[in-house]
């Protein structure tokens, strides 16, 4: 049998992508596999905050109020 007859392997997912997906938790309740992810420009670059369906509005409102406080030097925003 020649080496040209080998079946082609399926491409593997990028290393760590499955682990990263499994590690996602809701920022409020810690539920696995949250549906909503909030990233830049609502968060710092490289940071994604996850929320389940029950808590996505809570997370969004906290992030929105944090972003609105950026122009005021007396308000110090937090990510949650």
PDB file of N, CA, C and O in Angstrom:
ATOM      1  N   UNK A   1       0.841  -1.178   0.000  1.00  0.00           N
ATOM      2  CA  UNK A   1       0.000   0.000   0.000  1.00  0.00           C
ATOM      3  C   UNK A   1       0.887   1.242   0.000  1.00  0.00           C
ATOM      4  O   UNK A   1       1.780   1.369   0.805  1.00  0.00           O
ATOM      5  N   UNK A   2       0.629   2.169  -0.896  1.00  0.00           N
ATOM      6  CA  UNK A   2       1.465   3.362  -0.978  1.00  0.00           C
ATOM      7  C   UNK A   2       1.009   4.396   0.049  1.00  0.00           C
ATOM      8  O   UNK A   2      -0.101   4.357   0.543  1.00  0.00           O
ATOM      9  N   UNK A   3       1.878   5.346   0.303  1.00  0.00           N
ATOM     10  CA  UNK A   3       1.560   6.389   1.284  1.00  0.00           C
ATOM     11  C   UNK A   3       0.510   7.360   0.759  1.00  0.00           C
ATOM     12  O   UNK A   3      -0.060   8.115   1.516  1.00  0.00           O
ATOM     13  N   UNK A   4       0.238   7.333  -0.549  1.00  0.00           N
ATOM     14  CA  UNK A   4      -0.763   8.225  -1.118  1.00  0.00           C
ATOM     15  C   UNK A   4      -2.193   7.778  -0.822  1.00  0.00           C
ATOM     16  O   UNK A   4      -3.133   8.515  -1.074  1.00  0.00           O
ATOM     17  N   UNK A   5      -2.381   6.574  -0.318  1.00  0.00           N
ATOM     18  CA  UNK A   5      -3.712   6.039  -0.062  1.00  0.00           C
ATOM     19  C   UNK A   5      -4.204   6.277   1.357  1.00  0.00           C
ATOM     20  O   UNK A   5      -5.250   5.787   1.732  1.00  0.00           O
ATOM     21  N   UNK A   6      -3.476   7.006   2.142  1.00  0.00           N
ATOM     22  CA  UNK A   6      -3.893   7.267   3.529  1.00  0.00           C
ATOM     23  C   UNK A   6      -5.115   8.182   3.555  1.00  0.00           C
ATOM     24  O   UNK A   6      -5.185   9.135   2.788  1.00  0.00           O
ATOM     25  N   UNK A   7      -6.059   7.908   4.434  1.00  0.00           N
ATOM     26  CA  UNK A   7      -7.200   8.825   4.559  1.00  0.00           C
ATOM     27  C   UNK A   7      -6.724  10.143   5.161  1.00  0.00           C
ATOM     28  O   UNK A   7      -5.820  10.176   5.987  1.00  0.00           O
ATOM     29  N   UNK A   8      -7.326  11.211   4.716  1.00  0.00           N
ATOM     30  CA  UNK A   8      -6.956  12.530   5.239  1.00  0.00           C
ATOM     31  C   UNK A   8      -7.582  12.728   6.609  1.00  0.00           C
ATOM     32  O   UNK A   8      -8.745  12.432   6.816  1.00  0.00           O
ATOM     33  N   UNK A   9      -6.791  13.232   7.522  1.00  0.00           N
ATOM     34  CA  UNK A   9      -7.279  13.490   8.883  1.00  0.00           C
ATOM     35  C   UNK A   9      -8.125  14.758   8.890  1.00  0.00           C
ATOM     36  O   UNK A   9      -7.873  15.696   8.141  1.00  0.00           O
ATOM     37  N   UNK A  10      -9.139  14.772   9.737  1.00  0.00           N
ATOM     38  CA  UNK A  10      -9.962  15.963   9.918  1.00  0.00           C
ATOM     39  C   UNK A  10      -9.123  17.019  10.630  1.00  0.00           C
ATOM     40  O   UNK A  10      -8.315  16.691  11.494  1.00  0.00           O
ATOM     41  N   UNK A  11      -9.295  18.277  10.285  1.00  0.00           N
ATOM     42  CA  UNK A  11      -8.532  19.315  10.994  1.00  0.00           C
ATOM     43  C   UNK A  11      -8.912  19.349  12.467  1.00  0.00           C
ATOM     44  O   UNK A  11     -10.071  19.204  12.822  1.00  0.00           O
ATOM     45  N   UNK A  12      -7.909  19.528  13.295  1.00  0.00           N
ATOM     46  CA  UNK A  12      -8.148  19.587  14.738  1.00  0.00           C
ATOM     47  C   UNK A  12      -8.488  21.019  15.137  1.00  0.00           C
ATOM     48  O   UNK A  12      -8.003  21.966  14.528  1.00  0.00           O
ATOM     49  N   UNK A  13      -9.331  21.171  16.160  1.00  0.00           N
ATOM     50  CA  UNK A  13      -9.629  22.534  16.630  1.00  0.00           C
ATOM     51  C   UNK A  13      -8.367  23.154  17.216  1.00  0.00           C
ATOM     52  O   UNK A  13      -7.473  22.432  17.670  1.00  0.00           O
ATOM     53  N   UNK A  14      -8.280  24.483  17.219  1.00  0.00           N
ATOM     54  CA  UNK A  14      -7.107  25.122  17.815  1.00  0.00           C
ATOM     55  C   UNK A  14      -6.920  24.670  19.262  1.00  0.00           C
ATOM     56  O   UNK A  14      -7.889  24.487  19.992  1.00  0.00           O
ATOM     57  N   UNK A  15      -5.687  24.481  19.629  1.00  0.00           N
ATOM     58  CA  UNK A  15      -5.358  24.014  20.972  1.00  0.00           C
ATOM     59  C   UNK A  15      -5.945  24.955  22.022  1.00  0.00           C
ATOM     60  O   UNK A  15      -5.760  26.157  21.961  1.00  0.00           O
ATOM     61  N   UNK A  16      -6.691  24.414  22.948  1.00  0.00           N
ATOM     62  CA  UNK A  16      -7.250  25.197  24.040  1.00  0.00           C
ATOM     63  C   UNK A  16      -8.648  25.740  23.790  1.00  0.00           C
ATOM     64  O   UNK A  16      -9.271  26.239  24.703  1.00  0.00           O
ATOM     65  N   UNK A  17      -9.148  25.677  22.565  1.00  0.00           N
ATOM     66  CA  UNK A  17     -10.465  26.267  22.304  1.00  0.00           C
ATOM     67  C   UNK A  17     -11.572  25.513  23.030  1.00  0.00           C
ATOM     68  O   UNK A  17     -12.518  26.116  23.516  1.00  0.00           O
ATOM     69  N   UNK A  18     -11.465  24.202  23.106  1.00  0.00           N
ATOM     70  CA  UNK A  18     -12.473  23.414  23.824  1.00  0.00           C
ATOM     71  C   UNK A  18     -12.370  23.683  25.318  1.00  0.00           C
ATOM     72  O   UNK A  18     -13.390  23.866  25.993  1.00  0.00           O
ATOM     73  N   UNK A  19     -11.158  23.752  25.820  1.00  0.00           N
ATOM     74  CA  UNK A  19     -10.969  24.051  27.243  1.00  0.00           C
ATOM     75  C   UNK A  19     -11.510  25.439  27.588  1.00  0.00           C
ATOM     76  O   UNK A  19     -12.138  25.629  28.627  1.00  0.00           O
ATOM     77  N   UNK A  20     -11.281  26.408  26.690  1.00  0.00           N
ATOM     78  CA  UNK A  20     -11.772  27.758  26.929  1.00  0.00           C
ATOM     79  C   UNK A  20     -13.298  27.772  26.940  1.00  0.00           C
ATOM     80  O   UNK A  20     -13.914  28.396  27.790  1.00  0.00           O
ATOM     81  N   UNK A  21     -13.912  27.046  26.019  1.00  0.00           N
ATOM     82  CA  UNK A  21     -15.377  26.983  25.969  1.00  0.00           C
ATOM     83  C   UNK A  21     -15.939  26.332  27.237  1.00  0.00           C
ATOM     84  O   UNK A  21     -16.927  26.799  27.801  1.00  0.00           O
ATOM     85  N   UNK A  22     -15.320  25.268  27.678  1.00  0.00           N
ATOM     86  CA  UNK A  22     -15.782  24.571  28.882  1.00  0.00           C
ATOM     87  C   UNK A  22     -15.591  25.410  30.143  1.00  0.00           C
ATOM     88  O   UNK A  22     -16.314  25.232  31.117  1.00  0.00           O
ATOM     89  N   UNK A  23     -14.649  26.331  30.127  1.00  0.00           N
ATOM     90  CA  UNK A  23     -14.368  27.145  31.311  1.00  0.00           C
ATOM     91  C   UNK A  23     -15.278  28.362  31.429  1.00  0.00           C
ATOM     92  O   UNK A  23     -15.306  29.007  32.474  1.00  0.00           O
ATOM     93  N   UNK A  24     -16.041  28.686  30.401  1.00  0.00           N
ATOM     94  CA  UNK A  24     -16.923  29.859  30.443  1.00  0.00           C
ATOM     95  C   UNK A  24     -17.991  29.693  31.518  1.00  0.00           C
ATOM     96  O   UNK A  24     -18.615  28.649  31.637  1.00  0.00           O
ATOM     97  N   UNK A  25     -18.203  30.759  32.286  1.00  0.00           N
ATOM     98  CA  UNK A  25     -19.222  30.766  33.338  1.00  0.00           C
ATOM     99  C   UNK A  25     -19.900  32.136  33.361  1.00  0.00           C
ATOM    100  O   UNK A  25     -19.281  33.149  33.058  1.00  0.00           O
ATOM    101  N   UNK A  26     -21.153  32.157  33.753  1.00  0.00           N
ATOM    102  CA  UNK A  26     -21.878  33.408  33.928  1.00  0.00           C
ATOM    103  C   UNK A  26     -21.195  34.216  35.033  1.00  0.00           C
ATOM    104  O   UNK A  26     -20.865  33.674  36.092  1.00  0.00           O
ATOM    105  N   UNK A  27     -21.007  35.512  34.786  1.00  0.00           N
ATOM    106  CA  UNK A  27     -20.343  36.377  35.758  1.00  0.00           C
ATOM    107  C   UNK A  27     -21.171  36.577  37.021  1.00  0.00           C
ATOM    108  O   UNK A  27     -20.631  36.901  38.073  1.00  0.00           O
ATOM    109  N   UNK A  28     -22.480  36.349  36.948  1.00  0.00           N
ATOM    110  CA  UNK A  28     -23.359  36.555  38.106  1.00  0.00           C
ATOM    111  C   UNK A  28     -23.553  35.264  38.897  1.00  0.00           C
ATOM    112  O   UNK A  28     -23.303  35.202  40.089  1.00  0.00           O
ATOM    113  N   UNK A  29     -24.016  34.203  38.224  1.00  0.00           N
ATOM    114  CA  UNK A  29     -24.390  32.978  38.950  1.00  0.00           C
ATOM    115  C   UNK A  29     -23.429  31.813  38.738  1.00  0.00           C
ATOM    116  O   UNK A  29     -23.533  30.805  39.427  1.00  0.00           O
ATOM    117  N   UNK A  30     -22.517  31.922  37.787  1.00  0.00           N
ATOM    118  CA  UNK A  30     -21.557  30.848  37.549  1.00  0.00           C
ATOM    119  C   UNK A  30     -22.086  29.703  36.707  1.00  0.00           C
ATOM    120  O   UNK A  30     -21.452  28.653  36.635  1.00  0.00           O
ATOM    121  N   UNK A  31     -23.227  29.880  36.041  1.00  0.00           N
ATOM    122  CA  UNK A  31     -23.801  28.815  35.207  1.00  0.00           C
ATOM    123  C   UNK A  31     -22.853  28.470  34.066  1.00  0.00           C
ATOM    124  O   UNK A  31     -22.195  29.344  33.499  1.00  0.00           O
ATOM    125  N   UNK A  32     -22.778  27.181  33.730  1.00  0.00           N
ATOM    126  CA  UNK A  32     -21.931  26.723  32.631  1.00  0.00           C
ATOM    127  C   UNK A  32     -22.532  27.106  31.290  1.00  0.00           C
ATOM    128  O   UNK A  32     -23.743  27.189  31.142  1.00  0.00           O
ATOM    129  N   UNK A  33     -21.666  27.308  30.310  1.00  0.00           N
ATOM    130  CA  UNK A  33     -22.038  27.562  28.912  1.00  0.00           C
ATOM    131  C   UNK A  33     -22.996  28.739  28.760  1.00  0.00           C
ATOM    132  O   UNK A  33     -24.081  28.599  28.195  1.00  0.00           O
ATOM    133  N   UNK A  34     -22.614  29.926  29.236  1.00  0.00           N
ATOM    134  CA  UNK A  34     -23.487  31.096  29.098  1.00  0.00           C
ATOM    135  C   UNK A  34     -23.651  31.491  27.634  1.00  0.00           C
ATOM    136  O   UNK A  34     -22.770  31.260  26.807  1.00  0.00           O
ATOM    137  N   UNK A  35     -24.785  32.085  27.326  1.00  0.00           N
ATOM    138  CA  UNK A  35     -25.136  32.417  25.947  1.00  0.00           C
ATOM    139  C   UNK A  35     -24.580  33.752  25.467  1.00  0.00           C
ATOM    140  O   UNK A  35     -24.436  33.961  24.274  1.00  0.00           O
ATOM    141  N   UNK A  36     -24.303  34.677  26.361  1.00  0.00           N
ATOM    142  CA  UNK A  36     -23.941  36.030  25.972  1.00  0.00           C
ATOM    143  C   UNK A  36     -22.523  36.363  26.413  1.00  0.00           C
ATOM    144  O   UNK A  36     -22.162  36.160  27.564  1.00  0.00           O
ATOM    145  N   UNK A  37     -21.740  36.884  25.489  1.00  0.00           N
ATOM    146  CA  UNK A  37     -20.386  37.314  25.785  1.00  0.00           C
ATOM    147  C   UNK A  37     -20.235  38.801  25.492  1.00  0.00           C
ATOM    148  O   UNK A  37     -20.662  39.269  24.447  1.00  0.00           O
ATOM    149  N   UNK A  38     -19.659  39.528  26.404  1.00  0.00           N
ATOM    150  CA  UNK A  38     -19.425  40.957  26.244  1.00  0.00           C
ATOM    151  C   UNK A  38     -17.920  41.187  26.190  1.00  0.00           C
ATOM    152  O   UNK A  38     -17.204  40.858  27.122  1.00  0.00           O
ATOM    153  N   UNK A  39     -17.478  41.743  25.081  1.00  0.00           N
ATOM    154  CA  UNK A  39     -16.059  42.029  24.895  1.00  0.00           C
ATOM    155  C   UNK A  39     -15.862  43.488  24.536  1.00  0.00           C
ATOM    156  O   UNK A  39     -16.766  44.310  24.688  1.00  0.00           O
ATOM    157  N   UNK A  40     -14.662  43.818  24.042  1.00  0.00           N
ATOM    158  CA  UNK A  40     -14.405  45.203  23.652  1.00  0.00           C
ATOM    159  C   UNK A  40     -15.421  45.674  22.623  1.00  0.00           C
ATOM    160  O   UNK A  40     -15.859  44.874  21.810  1.00  0.00           O
ATOM    161  N   UNK A  41     -15.869  46.873  22.649  1.00  0.00           N
ATOM    162  CA  UNK A  41     -15.392  47.997  23.456  1.00  0.00           C
ATOM    163  C   UNK A  41     -16.056  48.110  24.823  1.00  0.00           C
ATOM    164  O   UNK A  41     -15.780  49.049  25.558  1.00  0.00           O
ATOM    165  N   UNK A  42     -16.911  47.158  25.184  1.00  0.00           N
ATOM    166  CA  UNK A  42     -17.583  47.244  26.487  1.00  0.00           C
ATOM    167  C   UNK A  42     -16.663  46.829  27.636  1.00  0.00           C
ATOM    168  O   UNK A  42     -16.905  47.179  28.786  1.00  0.00           O
ATOM    169  N   UNK A  43     -15.634  46.058  27.332  1.00  0.00           N
ATOM    170  CA  UNK A  43     -14.684  45.612  28.353  1.00  0.00           C
ATOM    171  C   UNK A  43     -13.279  45.997  27.913  1.00  0.00           C
ATOM    172  O   UNK A  43     -13.080  46.540  26.833  1.00  0.00           O
ATOM    173  N   UNK A  44     -12.331  45.677  28.723  1.00  0.00           N
ATOM    174  CA  UNK A  44     -10.929  45.912  28.371  1.00  0.00           C
ATOM    175  C   UNK A  44     -10.527  44.983  27.229  1.00  0.00           C
ATOM    176  O   UNK A  44     -11.068  43.884  27.106  1.00  0.00           O
ATOM    177  N   UNK A  45      -9.578  45.404  26.401  1.00  0.00           N
ATOM    178  CA  UNK A  45      -9.117  44.531  25.316  1.00  0.00           C
ATOM    179  C   UNK A  45      -8.634  43.184  25.850  1.00  0.00           C
ATOM    180  O   UNK A  45      -7.950  43.109  26.857  1.00  0.00           O
ATOM    181  N   UNK A  46      -9.047  42.125  25.178  1.00  0.00           N
ATOM    182  CA  UNK A  46      -8.648  40.781  25.574  1.00  0.00           C
ATOM    183  C   UNK A  46      -9.503  40.161  26.664  1.00  0.00           C
ATOM    184  O   UNK A  46      -9.241  39.053  27.096  1.00  0.00           O
ATOM    185  N   UNK A  47     -10.527  40.864  27.116  1.00  0.00           N
ATOM    186  CA  UNK A  47     -11.373  40.359  28.194  1.00  0.00           C
ATOM    187  C   UNK A  47     -12.800  40.186  27.687  1.00  0.00           C
ATOM    188  O   UNK A  47     -13.365  41.103  27.092  1.00  0.00           O
ATOM    189  N   UNK A  48     -13.362  39.015  27.907  1.00  0.00           N
ATOM    190  CA  UNK A  48     -14.759  38.755  27.585  1.00  0.00           C
ATOM    191  C   UNK A  48     -15.470  38.370  28.873  1.00  0.00           C
ATOM    192  O   UNK A  48     -14.998  37.514  29.616  1.00  0.00           O
ATOM    193  N   UNK A  49     -16.586  39.021  29.128  1.00  0.00           N
ATOM    194  CA  UNK A  49     -17.397  38.724  30.308  1.00  0.00           C
ATOM    195  C   UNK A  49     -18.630  37.986  29.818  1.00  0.00           C
ATOM    196  O   UNK A  49     -19.322  38.445  28.911  1.00  0.00           O
ATOM    197  N   UNK A  50     -18.904  36.839  30.420  1.00  0.00           N
ATOM    198  CA  UNK A  50     -19.989  35.963  29.985  1.00  0.00           C
ATOM    199  C   UNK A  50     -21.187  36.091  30.909  1.00  0.00           C
ATOM    200  O   UNK A  50     -21.040  36.322  32.103  1.00  0.00           O
ATOM    201  N   UNK A  51     -22.390  35.908  30.322  1.00  0.00           N
ATOM    202  CA  UNK A  51     -23.626  35.981  31.105  1.00  0.00           C
ATOM    203  C   UNK A  51     -24.627  34.966  30.572  1.00  0.00           C
ATOM    204  O   UNK A  51     -24.723  34.757  29.364  1.00  0.00           O
ATOM    205  N   UNK A  52     -25.379  34.365  31.481  1.00  0.00           N
ATOM    206  CA  UNK A  52     -26.453  33.453  31.080  1.00  0.00           C
ATOM    207  C   UNK A  52     -27.671  34.277  30.670  1.00  0.00           C
ATOM    208  O   UNK A  52     -27.706  35.495  30.838  1.00  0.00           O
ATOM    209  N   UNK A  53     -28.680  33.615  30.137  1.00  0.00           N
ATOM    210  CA  UNK A  53     -29.880  34.304  29.674  1.00  0.00           C
ATOM    211  C   UNK A  53     -30.549  35.090  30.796  1.00  0.00           C
ATOM    212  O   UNK A  53     -31.036  36.205  30.582  1.00  0.00           O
ATOM    213  N   UNK A  54     -30.562  34.537  32.001  1.00  0.00           N
ATOM    214  CA  UNK A  54     -31.242  35.196  33.123  1.00  0.00           C
ATOM    215  C   UNK A  54     -30.517  36.465  33.582  1.00  0.00           C
ATOM    216  O   UNK A  54     -31.136  37.349  34.163  1.00  0.00           O
ATOM    217  N   UNK A  55     -29.216  36.569  33.305  1.00  0.00           N
ATOM    218  CA  UNK A  55     -28.438  37.683  33.849  1.00  0.00           C
ATOM    219  C   UNK A  55     -27.821  38.598  32.802  1.00  0.00           C
ATOM    220  O   UNK A  55     -27.109  39.537  33.164  1.00  0.00           O
ATOM    221  N   UNK A  56     -28.079  38.403  31.514  1.00  0.00           N
ATOM    222  CA  UNK A  56     -27.404  39.215  30.510  1.00  0.00           C
ATOM    223  C   UNK A  56     -27.739  40.692  30.634  1.00  0.00           C
ATOM    224  O   UNK A  56     -26.882  41.541  30.441  1.00  0.00           O
ATOM    225  N   UNK A  57     -28.984  41.021  30.994  1.00  0.00           N
ATOM    226  CA  UNK A  57     -29.346  42.443  31.137  1.00  0.00           C
ATOM    227  C   UNK A  57     -28.622  43.078  32.327  1.00  0.00           C
ATOM    228  O   UNK A  57     -28.238  44.241  32.264  1.00  0.00           O
ATOM    229  N   UNK A  58     -28.453  42.323  33.413  1.00  0.00           N
ATOM    230  CA  UNK A  58     -27.734  42.841  34.579  1.00  0.00           C
ATOM    231  C   UNK A  58     -26.282  43.159  34.216  1.00  0.00           C
ATOM    232  O   UNK A  58     -25.762  44.211  34.566  1.00  0.00           O
ATOM    233  N   UNK A  59     -25.640  42.225  33.521  1.00  0.00           N
ATOM    234  CA  UNK A  59     -24.243  42.430  33.124  1.00  0.00           C
ATOM    235  C   UNK A  59     -24.146  43.595  32.147  1.00  0.00           C
ATOM    236  O   UNK A  59     -23.287  44.466  32.293  1.00  0.00           O
ATOM    237  N   UNK A  60     -25.049  43.634  31.165  1.00  0.00           N
ATOM    238  CA  UNK A  60     -25.016  44.717  30.181  1.00  0.00           C
ATOM    239  C   UNK A  60     -25.201  46.078  30.843  1.00  0.00           C
ATOM    240  O   UNK A  60     -24.491  47.035  30.529  1.00  0.00           O
ATOM    241  N   UNK A  61     -26.138  46.187  31.791  1.00  0.00           N
ATOM    242  CA  UNK A  61     -26.371  47.482  32.446  1.00  0.00           C
ATOM    243  C   UNK A  61     -25.165  47.902  33.285  1.00  0.00           C
ATOM    244  O   UNK A  61     -24.821  49.080  33.335  1.00  0.00           O
ATOM    245  N   UNK A  62     -24.501  46.946  33.930  1.00  0.00           N
ATOM    246  CA  UNK A  62     -23.303  47.277  34.707  1.00  0.00           C
ATOM    247  C   UNK A  62     -22.181  47.747  33.792  1.00  0.00           C
ATOM    248  O   UNK A  62     -21.483  48.717  34.106  1.00  0.00           O
ATOM    249  N   UNK A  63     -22.009  47.076  32.658  1.00  0.00           N
ATOM    250  CA  UNK A  63     -20.959  47.477  31.722  1.00  0.00           C
ATOM    251  C   UNK A  63     -21.279  48.822  31.077  1.00  0.00           C
ATOM    252  O   UNK A  63     -20.388  49.645  30.880  1.00  0.00           O
ATOM    253  N   UNK A  64     -22.542  49.059  30.777  1.00  0.00           N
ATOM    254  CA  UNK A  64     -22.941  50.330  30.175  1.00  0.00           C
ATOM    255  C   UNK A  64     -22.717  51.479  31.150  1.00  0.00           C
ATOM    256  O   UNK A  64     -22.186  52.523  30.768  1.00  0.00           O
ATOM    257  N   UNK A  65     -23.073  51.297  32.404  1.00  0.00           N
ATOM    258  CA  UNK A  65     -22.868  52.362  33.389  1.00  0.00           C
ATOM    259  C   UNK A  65     -21.381  52.594  33.619  1.00  0.00           C
ATOM    260  O   UNK A  65     -20.947  53.725  33.832  1.00  0.00           O
ATOM    261  N   UNK A  66     -20.578  51.561  33.541  1.00  0.00           N
ATOM    262  CA  UNK A  66     -19.124  51.703  33.682  1.00  0.00           C
ATOM    263  C   UNK A  66     -18.566  52.530  32.525  1.00  0.00           C
ATOM    264  O   UNK A  66     -17.785  53.445  32.727  1.00  0.00           O
ATOM    265  N   UNK A  67     -19.006  52.255  31.299  1.00  0.00           N
ATOM    266  CA  UNK A  67     -18.519  52.988  30.130  1.00  0.00           C
ATOM    267  C   UNK A  67     -18.939  54.449  30.177  1.00  0.00           C
ATOM    268  O   UNK A  67     -18.188  55.326  29.783  1.00  0.00           O
ATOM    269  N   UNK A  68     -20.122  54.738  30.655  1.00  0.00           N
ATOM    270  CA  UNK A  68     -20.597  56.120  30.707  1.00  0.00           C
ATOM    271  C   UNK A  68     -19.804  56.935  31.718  1.00  0.00           C
ATOM    272  O   UNK A  68     -19.688  58.137  31.590  1.00  0.00           O
ATOM    273  N   UNK A  69     -19.240  56.300  32.728  1.00  0.00           N
ATOM    274  CA  UNK A  69     -18.464  57.003  33.746  1.00  0.00           C
ATOM    275  C   UNK A  69     -17.052  57.337  33.324  1.00  0.00           C
ATOM    276  O   UNK A  69     -16.344  58.022  34.035  1.00  0.00           O
ATOM    277  N   UNK A  70     -16.611  56.881  32.139  1.00  0.00           N
ATOM    278  CA  UNK A  70     -15.233  57.134  31.706  1.00  0.00           C
ATOM    279  C   UNK A  70     -14.908  58.613  31.544  1.00  0.00           C
ATOM    280  O   UNK A  70     -13.790  59.021  31.788  1.00  0.00           O
ATOM    281  N   UNK A  71     -15.861  59.415  31.090  1.00  0.00           N
ATOM    282  CA  UNK A  71     -15.584  60.833  30.855  1.00  0.00           C
ATOM    283  C   UNK A  71     -15.472  61.639  32.136  1.00  0.00           C
ATOM    284  O   UNK A  71     -14.900  62.710  32.148  1.00  0.00           O
ATOM    285  N   UNK A  72     -16.007  61.144  33.225  1.00  0.00           N
ATOM    286  CA  UNK A  72     -16.006  61.870  34.488  1.00  0.00           C
ATOM    287  C   UNK A  72     -14.832  61.374  35.349  1.00  0.00           C
ATOM    288  O   UNK A  72     -14.807  60.206  35.742  1.00  0.00           O
ATOM    289  N   UNK A  73     -13.871  62.229  35.672  1.00  0.00           N
ATOM    290  CA  UNK A  73     -12.717  61.766  36.463  1.00  0.00           C
ATOM    291  C   UNK A  73     -13.087  61.355  37.895  1.00  0.00           C
ATOM    292  O   UNK A  73     -12.334  60.669  38.541  1.00  0.00           O
ATOM    293  N   UNK A  74     -14.280  61.783  38.375  1.00  0.00           N
ATOM    294  CA  UNK A  74     -14.691  61.409  39.728  1.00  0.00           C
ATOM    295  C   UNK A  74     -15.294  60.016  39.801  1.00  0.00           C
ATOM    296  O   UNK A  74     -15.471  59.461  40.877  1.00  0.00           O
ATOM    297  N   UNK A  75     -15.631  59.436  38.654  1.00  0.00           N
ATOM    298  CA  UNK A  75     -16.247  58.117  38.619  1.00  0.00           C
ATOM    299  C   UNK A  75     -15.199  57.108  38.181  1.00  0.00           C
ATOM    300  O   UNK A  75     -14.575  57.272  37.140  1.00  0.00           O
ATOM    301  N   UNK A  76     -15.015  56.097  38.963  1.00  0.00           N
ATOM    302  CA  UNK A  76     -14.071  55.039  38.622  1.00  0.00           C
ATOM    303  C   UNK A  76     -14.858  53.799  38.250  1.00  0.00           C
ATOM    304  O   UNK A  76     -15.539  53.222  39.078  1.00  0.00           O
ATOM    305  N   UNK A  77     -14.768  53.416  36.987  1.00  0.00           N
ATOM    306  CA  UNK A  77     -15.509  52.260  36.508  1.00  0.00           C
ATOM    307  C   UNK A  77     -14.878  50.943  36.911  1.00  0.00           C
ATOM    308  O   UNK A  77     -13.670  50.854  37.110  1.00  0.00           O
ATOM    309  N   UNK A  78     -15.704  49.954  37.054  1.00  0.00           N
ATOM    310  CA  UNK A  78     -15.235  48.595  37.266  1.00  0.00           C
ATOM    311  C   UNK A  78     -15.861  47.739  36.190  1.00  0.00           C
ATOM    312  O   UNK A  78     -16.809  48.145  35.524  1.00  0.00           O
ATOM    313  N   UNK A  79     -15.327  46.575  35.979  1.00  0.00           N
ATOM    314  CA  UNK A  79     -15.895  45.691  34.982  1.00  0.00           C
ATOM    315  C   UNK A  79     -17.066  44.914  35.519  1.00  0.00           C
ATOM    316  O   UNK A  79     -17.879  44.402  34.764  1.00  0.00           O
ATOM    317  N   UNK A  80     -17.212  44.794  36.791  1.00  0.00           N
ATOM    318  CA  UNK A  80     -18.382  44.188  37.447  1.00  0.00           C
ATOM    319  C   UNK A  80     -18.332  44.463  38.915  1.00  0.00           C
ATOM    320  O   UNK A  80     -17.373  44.583  39.534  1.00  0.00           O
TER     321      UNK A  80
END
